[in-house]
mmCIF file with all atom_site columns, C-alpha atoms and ligand atoms in Angstrom:
data_model
loop_
_atom_site.group_PDB
_atom_site.id
_atom_site.type_symbol
_atom_site.label_atom_id
_atom_site.label_alt_id
_atom_site.label_comp_id
_atom_site.label_asym_id
_atom_site.label_entity_id
_atom_site.label_seq_id
_atom_site.pdbx_PDB_ins_code
_atom_site.Cartn_x
_atom_site.Cartn_y
_atom_site.Cartn_z
_atom_site.occupancy
_atom_site.B_iso_or_equiv
_atom_site.pdbx_formal_charge
_atom_site.auth_seq_id
_atom_site.auth_comp_id
_atom_site.auth_asym_id
_atom_site.auth_atom_id
_atom_site.pdbx_PDB_model_num
ATOM   1   C CA  . MET A 1 1   ? 148.201 115.058 88.131  1.00 92.00 ? 1356 MET A CA  1
ATOM   2   C CA  . ASN A 1 2   ? 148.106 117.089 84.737  1.00 97.00 ? 1357 ASN A CA  1
ATOM   3   C CA  . GLY A 1 3   ? 146.415 120.385 83.879  1.00 98.00 ? 1358 GLY A CA  1
ATOM   4   C CA  . ILE A 1 4   ? 145.484 122.498 80.934  1.00 98.00 ? 1359 ILE A CA  1
ATOM   5   C CA  . VAL A 1 5   ? 144.749 126.378 80.801  1.00 98.00 ? 1360 VAL A CA  1
ATOM   6   C CA  . ILE A 1 6   ? 142.362 127.301 77.930  1.00 98.00 ? 1361 ILE A CA  1
ATOM   7   C CA  . TYR A 1 7   ? 142.119 130.950 77.467  1.00 98.00 ? 1362 TYR A CA  1
ATOM   8   C CA  . GLU A 1 8   ? 140.408 133.657 75.395  1.00 98.00 ? 1363 GLU A CA  1
ATOM   9   C CA  . SER A 1 9   ? 142.466 136.689 74.904  1.00 98.00 ? 1364 SER A CA  1
ATOM   10  C CA  . LEU A 1 10  ? 142.117 139.909 73.008  1.00 98.00 ? 1365 LEU A CA  1
ATOM   11  C CA  . THR A 1 11  ? 145.134 141.963 73.873  1.00 98.00 ? 1366 THR A CA  1
ATOM   12  C CA  . GLY A 1 12  ? 147.274 139.488 75.639  1.00 98.00 ? 1367 GLY A CA  1
ATOM   13  C CA  . ASN A 1 13  ? 146.572 139.898 79.493  1.00 98.00 ? 1368 ASN A CA  1
ATOM   14  C CA  . THR A 1 14  ? 144.550 136.730 79.802  1.00 98.00 ? 1369 THR A CA  1
ATOM   15  C CA  . LYS A 1 15  ? 147.039 134.914 77.588  1.00 98.00 ? 1370 LYS A CA  1
ATOM   16  C CA  . ALA A 1 16  ? 150.008 136.083 79.986  1.00 98.00 ? 1371 ALA A CA  1
ATOM   17  C CA  . ALA A 1 17  ? 147.949 135.096 83.120  1.00 98.00 ? 1372 ALA A CA  1
ATOM   18  C CA  . GLY A 1 18  ? 147.215 131.695 81.663  1.00 98.00 ? 1373 GLY A CA  1
ATOM   19  C CA  . HIS A 1 19  ? 150.922 130.969 80.949  1.00 98.00 ? 1374 HIS A CA  1
ATOM   20  C CA  . ILE A 1 20  ? 151.822 132.191 84.527  1.00 98.00 ? 1375 ILE A CA  1
ATOM   21  C CA  . ILE A 1 21  ? 149.131 129.936 85.986  1.00 98.00 ? 1376 ILE A CA  1
ATOM   22  C CA  . ALA A 1 22  ? 150.502 127.064 83.891  1.00 98.00 ? 1377 ALA A CA  1
ATOM   23  C CA  . ASP A 1 23  ? 153.996 127.532 85.064  1.00 98.00 ? 1378 ASP A CA  1
ATOM   24  C CA  . GLU A 1 24  ? 153.334 127.876 88.654  1.00 98.00 ? 1379 GLU A CA  1
ATOM   25  C CA  . LEU A 1 25  ? 151.086 124.820 88.563  1.00 98.00 ? 1380 LEU A CA  1
ATOM   26  C CA  . THR A 1 26  ? 153.934 122.974 86.713  1.00 97.00 ? 1381 THR A CA  1
ATOM   27  C CA  . ALA A 1 27  ? 156.431 124.279 89.290  1.00 97.00 ? 1382 ALA A CA  1
ATOM   28  C CA  . ALA A 1 28  ? 153.979 122.682 92.042  1.00 96.00 ? 1383 ALA A CA  1
ATOM   29  C CA  . GLY A 1 29  ? 154.096 119.451 90.344  1.00 95.00 ? 1384 GLY A CA  1
ATOM   30  C CA  . VAL A 1 30  ? 150.896 119.531 88.367  1.00 96.00 ? 1385 VAL A CA  1
ATOM   31  C CA  . GLU A 1 31  ? 152.282 119.568 84.810  1.00 97.00 ? 1386 GLU A CA  1
ATOM   32  C CA  . THR A 1 32  ? 150.247 122.062 82.941  1.00 98.00 ? 1387 THR A CA  1
ATOM   33  C CA  . ILE A 1 33  ? 150.217 123.685 79.600  1.00 98.00 ? 1388 ILE A CA  1
ATOM   34  C CA  . ALA A 1 34  ? 148.352 126.733 78.246  1.00 98.00 ? 1389 ALA A CA  1
ATOM   35  C CA  . CYS A 1 35  ? 146.702 127.182 74.904  1.00 98.00 ? 1390 CYS A CA  1
ATOM   36  C CA  . PRO A 1 36  ? 144.189 129.518 73.272  1.00 98.00 ? 1391 PRO A CA  1
ATOM   37  C CA  . ILE A 1 37  ? 140.627 128.613 72.684  1.00 98.00 ? 1392 ILE A CA  1
ATOM   38  C CA  . THR A 1 38  ? 141.286 128.545 69.098  1.00 97.00 ? 1393 THR A CA  1
ATOM   39  C CA  . ALA A 1 39  ? 144.053 125.940 69.163  1.00 97.00 ? 1394 ALA A CA  1
ATOM   40  C CA  . VAL A 1 40  ? 143.176 123.660 72.138  1.00 98.00 ? 1395 VAL A CA  1
ATOM   41  C CA  . ASP A 1 41  ? 145.784 120.677 72.546  1.00 97.00 ? 1396 ASP A CA  1
ATOM   42  C CA  . LEU A 1 42  ? 143.367 117.900 72.535  1.00 97.00 ? 1397 LEU A CA  1
ATOM   43  C CA  . GLN A 1 43  ? 145.755 115.394 73.722  1.00 97.00 ? 1398 GLN A CA  1
ATOM   44  C CA  . ALA A 1 44  ? 146.781 117.496 76.652  1.00 97.00 ? 1399 ALA A CA  1
ATOM   45  C CA  . LEU A 1 45  ? 143.049 118.084 77.309  1.00 97.00 ? 1400 LEU A CA  1
ATOM   46  C CA  . SER A 1 46  ? 142.363 114.391 77.360  1.00 96.00 ? 1401 SER A CA  1
ATOM   47  C CA  . ASP A 1 47  ? 145.357 113.758 79.781  1.00 96.00 ? 1402 ASP A CA  1
ATOM   48  C CA  . ALA A 1 48  ? 144.174 116.758 82.092  1.00 97.00 ? 1403 ALA A CA  1
ATOM   49  C CA  . ASP A 1 49  ? 142.597 116.083 85.398  1.00 95.00 ? 1404 ASP A CA  1
ATOM   50  C CA  . LEU A 1 50  ? 142.284 119.899 85.902  1.00 97.00 ? 1405 LEU A CA  1
ATOM   51  C CA  . VAL A 1 51  ? 141.111 122.423 83.309  1.00 98.00 ? 1406 VAL A CA  1
ATOM   52  C CA  . VAL A 1 52  ? 141.494 126.082 83.970  1.00 98.00 ? 1407 VAL A CA  1
ATOM   53  C CA  . VAL A 1 53  ? 139.449 128.506 81.621  1.00 98.00 ? 1408 VAL A CA  1
ATOM   54  C CA  . GLY A 1 54  ? 140.218 132.059 81.398  1.00 98.00 ? 1409 GLY A CA  1
ATOM   55  C CA  . SER A 1 55  ? 138.529 134.901 79.627  1.00 98.00 ? 1410 SER A CA  1
ATOM   56  C CA  . TRP A 1 56  ? 138.685 138.713 79.486  1.00 98.00 ? 1411 TRP A CA  1
ATOM   57  C CA  . THR A 1 57  ? 135.957 141.059 80.896  1.00 98.00 ? 1412 THR A CA  1
ATOM   58  C CA  . ASP A 1 58  ? 133.753 142.702 78.079  1.00 97.00 ? 1413 ASP A CA  1
ATOM   59  C CA  . GLY A 1 59  ? 131.265 145.090 79.035  1.00 95.00 ? 1414 GLY A CA  1
ATOM   60  C CA  . VAL A 1 60  ? 130.794 148.908 79.569  1.00 92.00 ? 1415 VAL A CA  1
ATOM   61  C CA  . PHE A 1 61  ? 133.129 149.015 82.452  1.00 82.00 ? 1416 PHE A CA  1
ATOM   62  C CA  . PHE A 1 62  ? 130.460 148.988 85.283  1.00 83.00 ? 1417 PHE A CA  1
ATOM   63  C CA  . PHE A 1 63  ? 127.394 147.270 83.375  1.00 88.00 ? 1418 PHE A CA  1
ATOM   64  C CA  . GLY A 1 64  ? 126.864 144.196 81.554  1.00 93.00 ? 1419 GLY A CA  1
ATOM   65  C CA  . GLN A 1 65  ? 130.039 142.645 82.015  1.00 97.00 ? 1420 GLN A CA  1
ATOM   66  C CA  . ARG A 1 66  ? 130.539 139.217 80.450  1.00 97.00 ? 1421 ARG A CA  1
ATOM   67  C CA  . PRO A 1 67  ? 133.305 136.968 79.028  1.00 98.00 ? 1422 PRO A CA  1
ATOM   68  C CA  . GLY A 1 68  ? 134.886 138.401 76.029  1.00 98.00 ? 1423 GLY A CA  1
ATOM   69  C CA  . ARG A 1 69  ? 133.753 136.711 72.803  1.00 96.00 ? 1424 ARG A CA  1
ATOM   70  C CA  . ALA A 1 70  ? 131.600 134.295 75.037  1.00 96.00 ? 1425 ALA A CA  1
ATOM   71  C CA  . GLY A 1 71  ? 129.841 132.829 72.096  1.00 95.00 ? 1426 GLY A CA  1
ATOM   72  C CA  . ARG A 1 72  ? 133.113 131.724 70.442  1.00 94.00 ? 1427 ARG A CA  1
ATOM   73  C CA  . LEU A 1 73  ? 134.377 130.423 73.701  1.00 96.00 ? 1428 LEU A CA  1
ATOM   74  C CA  . ALA A 1 74  ? 131.205 128.507 74.354  1.00 96.00 ? 1429 ALA A CA  1
ATOM   75  C CA  . GLY A 1 75  ? 131.189 127.056 70.760  1.00 96.00 ? 1430 GLY A CA  1
ATOM   76  C CA  . LYS A 1 76  ? 134.892 126.075 70.685  1.00 97.00 ? 1431 LYS A CA  1
ATOM   77  C CA  . LEU A 1 77  ? 135.247 124.645 74.151  1.00 97.00 ? 1432 LEU A CA  1
ATOM   78  C CA  . PRO A 1 78  ? 135.579 120.824 73.774  1.00 96.00 ? 1433 PRO A CA  1
ATOM   79  C CA  . ARG A 1 79  ? 133.575 118.631 76.021  1.00 96.00 ? 1434 ARG A CA  1
ATOM   80  C CA  . ILE A 1 80  ? 135.233 118.265 79.477  1.00 96.00 ? 1435 ILE A CA  1
ATOM   81  C CA  . ASP A 1 81  ? 132.756 115.889 81.154  1.00 96.00 ? 1436 ASP A CA  1
ATOM   82  C CA  . GLY A 1 82  ? 133.627 115.100 84.658  1.00 90.00 ? 1437 GLY A CA  1
ATOM   83  C CA  . LYS A 1 83  ? 136.830 116.965 84.745  1.00 96.00 ? 1438 LYS A CA  1
ATOM   84  C CA  . LYS A 1 84  ? 137.499 119.495 87.634  1.00 96.00 ? 1439 LYS A CA  1
ATOM   85  C CA  . ALA A 1 85  ? 137.561 122.979 86.386  1.00 97.00 ? 1440 ALA A CA  1
ATOM   86  C CA  . VAL A 1 86  ? 138.457 126.353 87.624  1.00 97.00 ? 1441 VAL A CA  1
ATOM   87  C CA  . VAL A 1 87  ? 137.601 129.593 85.761  1.00 98.00 ? 1442 VAL A CA  1
ATOM   88  C CA  . TYR A 1 88  ? 139.440 133.007 85.844  1.00 98.00 ? 1443 TYR A CA  1
ATOM   89  C CA  . CYS A 1 89  ? 138.904 136.315 84.217  1.00 98.00 ? 1444 CYS A CA  1
ATOM   90  C CA  . THR A 1 90  ? 141.164 139.434 83.711  1.00 98.00 ? 1445 THR A CA  1
ATOM   91  C CA  . TYR A 1 91  ? 139.541 142.925 84.072  1.00 98.00 ? 1446 TYR A CA  1
ATOM   92  C CA  . ALA A 1 92  ? 140.349 146.600 84.267  1.00 97.00 ? 1447 ALA A CA  1
ATOM   93  C CA  . LEU A 1 93  ? 137.908 148.029 86.950  1.00 96.00 ? 1448 LEU A CA  1
ATOM   94  C CA  . ASP A 1 94  ? 135.058 145.656 87.822  1.00 96.00 ? 1449 ASP A CA  1
ATOM   95  C CA  . CYS A 1 95  ? 134.431 142.334 86.399  1.00 97.00 ? 1450 CYS A CA  1
ATOM   96  C CA  . GLY A 1 96  ? 130.734 142.134 87.543  1.00 97.00 ? 1451 GLY A CA  1
ATOM   97  C CA  . GLY A 1 97  ? 129.168 138.855 86.720  1.00 97.00 ? 1452 GLY A CA  1
ATOM   98  C CA  . THR A 1 98  ? 131.818 137.601 84.331  1.00 98.00 ? 1453 THR A CA  1
ATOM   99  C CA  . LEU A 1 99  ? 133.177 134.778 86.483  1.00 98.00 ? 1454 LEU A CA  1
ATOM   100 C CA  . ASP A 1 100 ? 129.562 133.337 87.020  1.00 98.00 ? 1455 ASP A CA  1
ATOM   101 C CA  . LYS A 1 101 ? 128.718 133.561 83.260  1.00 98.00 ? 1456 LYS A CA  1
ATOM   102 C CA  . LEU A 1 102 ? 132.093 131.897 82.385  1.00 98.00 ? 1457 LEU A CA  1
ATOM   103 C CA  . ALA A 1 103 ? 131.489 129.130 85.104  1.00 98.00 ? 1458 ALA A CA  1
ATOM   104 C CA  . ARG A 1 104 ? 128.042 128.638 83.426  1.00 98.00 ? 1459 ARG A CA  1
ATOM   105 C CA  . ILE A 1 105 ? 129.776 128.102 80.040  1.00 98.00 ? 1460 ILE A CA  1
ATOM   106 C CA  . VAL A 1 106 ? 132.201 125.532 81.631  1.00 98.00 ? 1461 VAL A CA  1
ATOM   107 C CA  . ARG A 1 107 ? 129.412 123.789 83.311  1.00 98.00 ? 1462 ARG A CA  1
ATOM   108 C CA  . MET A 1 108 ? 127.541 123.484 79.931  1.00 97.00 ? 1463 MET A CA  1
ATOM   109 C CA  . GLY A 1 109 ? 130.701 121.865 78.634  1.00 96.00 ? 1464 GLY A CA  1
ATOM   110 C CA  . GLY A 1 110 ? 130.530 119.098 81.300  1.00 97.00 ? 1465 GLY A CA  1
ATOM   111 C CA  . GLY A 1 111 ? 133.170 120.564 83.708  1.00 97.00 ? 1466 GLY A CA  1
ATOM   112 C CA  . ASP A 1 112 ? 132.766 120.239 87.371  1.00 96.00 ? 1467 ASP A CA  1
ATOM   113 C CA  . VAL A 1 113 ? 133.589 123.927 88.258  1.00 96.00 ? 1468 VAL A CA  1
ATOM   114 C CA  . VAL A 1 114 ? 135.082 124.168 91.778  1.00 94.00 ? 1469 VAL A CA  1
ATOM   115 C CA  . GLY A 1 115 ? 136.017 127.801 91.955  1.00 94.00 ? 1470 GLY A CA  1
ATOM   116 C CA  . GLY A 1 116 ? 136.976 130.991 90.153  1.00 96.00 ? 1471 GLY A CA  1
ATOM   117 C CA  . TYR A 1 117 ? 139.183 133.958 90.719  1.00 97.00 ? 1472 TYR A CA  1
ATOM   118 C CA  . ALA A 1 118 ? 139.248 137.470 88.973  1.00 98.00 ? 1473 ALA A CA  1
ATOM   119 C CA  . ILE A 1 119 ? 142.682 138.850 88.151  1.00 98.00 ? 1474 ILE A CA  1
ATOM   120 C CA  . LYS A 1 120 ? 143.196 142.712 87.780  1.00 98.00 ? 1475 LYS A CA  1
ATOM   121 C CA  . ARG A 1 121 ? 145.125 143.452 84.803  1.00 98.00 ? 1476 ARG A CA  1
ATOM   122 C CA  . ASP A 1 122 ? 147.630 145.759 86.591  1.00 98.00 ? 1477 ASP A CA  1
ATOM   123 C CA  . ASP A 1 123 ? 148.851 142.752 88.753  1.00 98.00 ? 1478 ASP A CA  1
ATOM   124 C CA  . LEU A 1 124 ? 148.727 139.673 86.431  1.00 98.00 ? 1479 LEU A CA  1
ATOM   125 C CA  . PHE A 1 125 ? 151.480 137.976 88.216  1.00 98.00 ? 1480 PHE A CA  1
ATOM   126 C CA  . GLY A 1 126 ? 150.290 138.477 91.794  1.00 98.00 ? 1481 GLY A CA  1
ATOM   127 C CA  . GLY A 1 127 ? 146.735 137.599 90.735  1.00 98.00 ? 1482 GLY A CA  1
ATOM   128 C CA  . SER A 1 128 ? 147.763 134.435 88.911  1.00 98.00 ? 1483 SER A CA  1
ATOM   129 C CA  . LYS A 1 129 ? 149.947 133.300 91.689  1.00 98.00 ? 1484 LYS A CA  1
ATOM   130 C CA  . GLU A 1 130 ? 147.123 133.977 94.133  1.00 97.00 ? 1485 GLU A CA  1
ATOM   131 C CA  . LEU A 1 131 ? 144.762 131.694 92.074  1.00 98.00 ? 1486 LEU A CA  1
ATOM   132 C CA  . VAL A 1 132 ? 147.338 128.876 92.121  1.00 97.00 ? 1487 VAL A CA  1
ATOM   133 C CA  . ASP A 1 133 ? 148.033 129.166 95.833  1.00 96.00 ? 1488 ASP A CA  1
ATOM   134 C CA  . ARG A 1 134 ? 144.210 128.923 96.514  1.00 95.00 ? 1489 ARG A CA  1
ATOM   135 C CA  . LEU A 1 135 ? 143.730 125.964 94.041  1.00 95.00 ? 1490 LEU A CA  1
ATOM   136 C CA  . LEU A 1 136 ? 146.542 124.003 95.368  1.00 94.00 ? 1491 LEU A CA  1
ATOM   137 C CA  . SER A 1 137 ? 145.248 124.465 98.944  1.00 92.00 ? 1492 SER A CA  1
ATOM   138 C CA  . ALA A 1 138 ? 141.785 123.278 97.841  1.00 88.00 ? 1493 ALA A CA  1
ATOM   139 C CA  . LEU A 1 139 ? 143.301 120.299 96.019  1.00 84.00 ? 1494 LEU A CA  1
ATOM   140 C CA  . ASP A 1 140 ? 145.316 119.540 99.258  1.00 79.00 ? 1495 ASP A CA  1
ATOM   141 C CA  . ALA A 1 141 ? 142.083 119.715 101.239 1.00 70.00 ? 1496 ALA A CA  1
ATOM   142 C CA  . THR A 1 142 ? 140.458 117.029 98.958  1.00 66.00 ? 1497 THR A CA  1
ATOM   143 C CA  . VAL A 1 143 ? 143.183 114.317 98.803  1.00 52.00 ? 1498 VAL A CA  1
HETATM 144 C C1  . LIG B 2 .   ? 135.784 146.068 74.280  1.00 74.47 ? 623  LIG B C1  1
HETATM 145 C C2  . LIG B 2 .   ? 136.376 146.046 75.719  1.00 74.47 ? 623  LIG B C2  1
HETATM 146 C C3  . LIG B 2 .   ? 135.416 146.104 76.768  1.00 74.47 ? 623  LIG B C3  1
HETATM 147 C C4  . LIG B 2 .   ? 135.953 146.013 78.118  1.00 74.47 ? 623  LIG B C4  1
HETATM 148 N N1  . LIG B 2 .   ? 135.089 146.038 79.180  1.00 74.47 ? 623  LIG B N1  1
HETATM 149 C C5  . LIG B 2 .   ? 135.480 146.000 80.406  1.00 74.47 ? 623  LIG B C5  1
HETATM 150 C C6  . LIG B 2 .   ? 134.596 146.130 81.653  1.00 74.47 ? 623  LIG B C6  1
HETATM 151 O O1  . LIG B 2 .   ? 133.330 146.274 81.431  1.00 74.47 ? 623  LIG B O1  1
HETATM 152 N N2  . LIG B 2 .   ? 135.019 146.026 82.805  1.00 74.47 ? 623  LIG B N2  1
HETATM 153 C C7  . LIG B 2 .   ? 136.322 145.791 83.122  1.00 74.47 ? 623  LIG B C7  1
HETATM 154 O O2  . LIG B 2 .   ? 136.805 145.851 84.239  1.00 74.47 ? 623  LIG B O2  1
HETATM 155 N N3  . LIG B 2 .   ? 137.221 145.659 82.102  1.00 74.47 ? 623  LIG B N3  1
HETATM 156 C C8  . LIG B 2 .   ? 136.831 145.812 80.714  1.00 74.47 ? 623  LIG B C8  1
HETATM 157 N N4  . LIG B 2 .   ? 137.837 145.678 79.816  1.00 74.47 ? 623  LIG B N4  1
HETATM 158 C C9  . LIG B 2 .   ? 139.111 145.594 80.032  1.00 74.47 ? 623  LIG B C9  1
HETATM 159 C C10 . LIG B 2 .   ? 139.661 144.139 79.849  1.00 74.47 ? 623  LIG B C10 1
HETATM 160 O O3  . LIG B 2 .   ? 138.814 143.125 80.193  1.00 74.47 ? 623  LIG B O3  1
HETATM 161 C C11 . LIG B 2 .   ? 141.006 143.828 80.357  1.00 74.47 ? 623  LIG B C11 1
HETATM 162 O O4  . LIG B 2 .   ? 141.710 144.767 79.830  1.00 74.47 ? 623  LIG B O4  1
HETATM 163 C C12 . LIG B 2 .   ? 141.463 142.465 80.095  1.00 74.47 ? 623  LIG B C12 1
HETATM 164 O O5  . LIG B 2 .   ? 142.709 142.217 80.914  1.00 74.47 ? 623  LIG B O5  1
HETATM 165 C C13 . LIG B 2 .   ? 141.772 142.276 78.566  1.00 74.47 ? 623  LIG B C13 1
HETATM 166 O O6  . LIG B 2 .   ? 142.342 140.949 78.555  1.00 74.47 ? 623  LIG B O6  1
HETATM 167 P P1  . LIG B 2 .   ? 143.184 140.483 77.194  1.00 74.47 ? 623  LIG B P1  1
HETATM 168 O O7  . LIG B 2 .   ? 144.359 141.361 77.146  1.00 74.47 ? 623  LIG B O7  1
HETATM 169 O O8  . LIG B 2 .   ? 143.383 139.076 77.375  1.00 74.47 ? 623  LIG B O8  1
HETATM 170 O O9  . LIG B 2 .   ? 142.254 140.749 76.114  1.00 74.47 ? 623  LIG B O9  1
HETATM 171 C C14 . LIG B 2 .   ? 137.280 145.884 78.372  1.00 74.47 ? 623  LIG B C14 1
HETATM 172 C C15 . LIG B 2 .   ? 138.163 145.812 77.409  1.00 74.47 ? 623  LIG B C15 1
HETATM 173 C C16 . LIG B 2 .   ? 137.719 145.844 76.014  1.00 74.47 ? 623  LIG B C16 1
HETATM 174 C C17 . LIG B 2 .   ? 138.628 145.755 74.927  1.00 74.47 ? 623  LIG B C17 1
#
């Protein structure tokens, strides 16, 4: 099984989480690379059975949260028809509806979104590892 993490990051947290997720998946046997939405590795995407899409939370902290630069994300995400997908966001205080909105974008791109996880920016490693643990358990349950 192969994976790809595609992230949108402004100050580096979502990028860092994406690389942790890719490293943890690879260590578990799902060979995965991480790349920004502005430079998606199309060969890796085409080889991927699993697509993880991450974004940061943009809003006014307790209101109107949405994926950061959602328009660019939606516009640049290549078609991923039929591929299993997972979404994640990073946030400071409250991610509100960011994950649901991100899932909608990924579904519009053809992805079969099977889950999502919000990662608090003050524990990027713990949150990223938790996402991977949950994802691997879910994949185990489906094989
Ligand atoms: C313009 C702006 C708006 C933000 N709005 C929210 C918000 O509404 N809620 C929240 O929990 N975090 C908010 N944050 C915090 C970021 O989502 C958080 O720091 C995230 O990890 C940044 O990811 P990045 O480093 O990949 O850009 C905001 C950050 C910025 C720059």
